Amino acid sequence: MRSLPVLLLLSINVSAQQRGLPSIIPEPVEMRLTEGTCSLVCPWTVESREPLPASLSGSLYAEIDALHPDDRIRCEVPVRISLNLIQPDTVLPDEWHQVSVTPDGITINAIAEEGIYRGSRTLIQLLEQGRASGTLPCLTITDWPRFPWRGMHLDACRHFWSVEFTKKYIDLLARYKMNSFHWHLTEDQGWRIEIKKYPKLTEVGAWRSGSQIGPYSRREYDSIPYGGFYTQDEIRDVVAYAKARHITVVPEIEMPGHAMAALAAYPQLGCTGGPYEVQRGWGVFDDVFCAGNDSVFTVLEDVLTEVMDLFPSEMIHIGGDECPKERWKTCAKCQARMKTNGLKDEHELQSYFIQRIEKFVNNKGRTIIGWDEILEGGLAPNAAVMSWRGTEGGIAAAKEKHNVVMSPGSHCYFDHYQGDPANEPLAIGGYTTVQKVYSYEPIPAELKPEEHKYILGAQGNVWTEYILTPEHVEYMAVPRMLALAEVLWTPKKKRDEKDFIRRLESDLPKLEAMKVNASKSLYQVSILPRRGKVAGTIEVQLSTSASGIIAHQEEGSPDWFGYTVPLVLDSDTRLRARSEKDGIVGPVSERQFMFNSATAQQITLSVQPNERYNDGGAFTLVDGITAGEKRVNTEWLGWREGVTITVDLGSEQDVRTIGIGALNEPHSWIHLPEQVEFSTSRDGKTFVQLGSHKVDPGVGRRAFKFDVAGRTRYVRLTAKHPGKIPEGLPGAGNAAWMFLDEVEVR
Ligand code: ACM
Ligand code: ZN
């Protein structure tokens, strides 16, 4: 009884490392040390009581064998590694397994092959860790997942990925016990799956004449032909590869929108008849499948028939996101369909479209899943919803007793920045650190306990507009995927961010050995400003999610100083910070702080920002950091309505100008305030209206300003919301986003 008394004495917060337990990701349900150690240096025999299928045993035996410590010695008794299917006396999930390390060897017991496979992922991580010392502590791991859908997505359309890389990606999912691979195969920029009945889908639709390059706002394109597609044999190969790893491949065939590549191949499927082009640029396009033309349904049903022959997945993803209704509004066929079927608007026409496809798919014994827009106009009776525009769609669907996969942009979009954008490769936007992913709770608080079962799990999405190489896909997916894998596998009460980061750090060298280009943004120092204790000062907290020593430097100083307590700033400062561990210096983070009379003063808002763009709260507007055109959530605040901002300067003072910045990025639905009104007050009660300012709508960051001459203590800015996005612009008809940052009073 070496370890048990120790375990009993220690609190449950003691990390696994301190308890001498190996690091496993995702953290198992239960891991207990038992007596003794298991030496791994003798030759191994891998065996099972009953023969396992070749698909499982073949590659598994080889994989295990490759992890034997290098210094093989002669032994009388080999180390026995046994993989056994057992008959349980209670009901257990198929993925349930028990891994026992004893002095004689290692045993995996499971009730189904799937459980053996998942247990073998734990075994691999154990053997990797036992390799150096040649031993493992004896232990018993009992494990099963929290959620049945543990997914990762990959966009093979904006950029195309070889079969070889796709398999490497699937290997990564498998390593962390993910079980669903959502393969995004059709888009405006390319159709990537061979369909025998409609060869032009790939002959024409798989190729574009160039690609958009650089940040979206520049609207620059190259003219290098780009494309590729998977033959049906290749698809079958990938599906079989995933199946051997107990991963379901869920294909996505986009409809009715994101269909430009298909329309370029078969223009008769669009409302206007074309001509259409496979798109070079990113975004949302008005031309979509015509919903009034029966031959569109014939073609899509033929396509889905071939797709269902290739993919055994019970669920088929039919897209459904971002479908503009412009063409339908003026198409005689679409309007006739609405009339005949008593559909009151184009949302109901979309719903008709999805329901008709659902019926076809259901008749083949499968079900559909679609992005949350399929809720608009009425949800198809048996459809599952993938909630990406926040969690509202998922909540609504679960309340209607529909299955849901959560994939909100806030936590599950791995195309977002994962560290300070200044140090990251160009991304679409957002700011989703590995810790933010780890903090994700897939079950929304709004659901009643009896509705929880509709949340099947969650999925990380890797859209590839700004991702051009396999190494970059890996960089964006790893390590955030590991955090999501743990969120989805490990019981909620066992989740421990600090311990996860420690295990992640010990996994990074193994990923490197596997030639996986994991992001090290974890080592990046985050520079977090907050209001200082003394009015007008900013306290800056420096932190990293990894262990390591943090150092900081001010511009102009050659020295780096160790960081211990928050730094207090009261004047313009360019701050740099980095972390060091074991001689490895992480990337440098930088922030420019600029002080004005409003900086770090009390601020109140008439309306809080929308939750999607409110990471830093009201203080963001007076934190000394001027938001840039890389849209970082901690720098900009976003509203879909007007707002009045009041700043108390702390004392009466002479003021010359009052101003605020706003962002104009119409392609992202972000528009300038119609105008900003300015007023001042000496007592905070009676405000004197000074006037207002409109600016010419150039793209990018724009300043609204007003010249004042006089003394005041309170300043007030009212940003008037621009209203609905005008016709002809992306998102027309929707409420515009209004992004504001940094009040300036001088
Ligand atoms: C999506 O990101 N358009 C589903
Ligand atoms: Zn039409």
XYZ file of C-alpha atoms and ligand atoms in Angstrom, residues 258 321-322 371 388 413 463, ligand 1:
11
model
C -22.614 28.841 -50.928
C -26.021 28.895 -43.729
C -25.787 32.393 -45.145
C -26.298 25.342 -39.719
C -22.654 28.651 -35.009
C -14.076 28.761 -34.450
C -12.408 27.456 -42.147
C -20.538 29.413 -41.106
O -19.536 29.757 -40.441
N -20.945 30.132 -42.142
C -21.303 28.237 -40.765
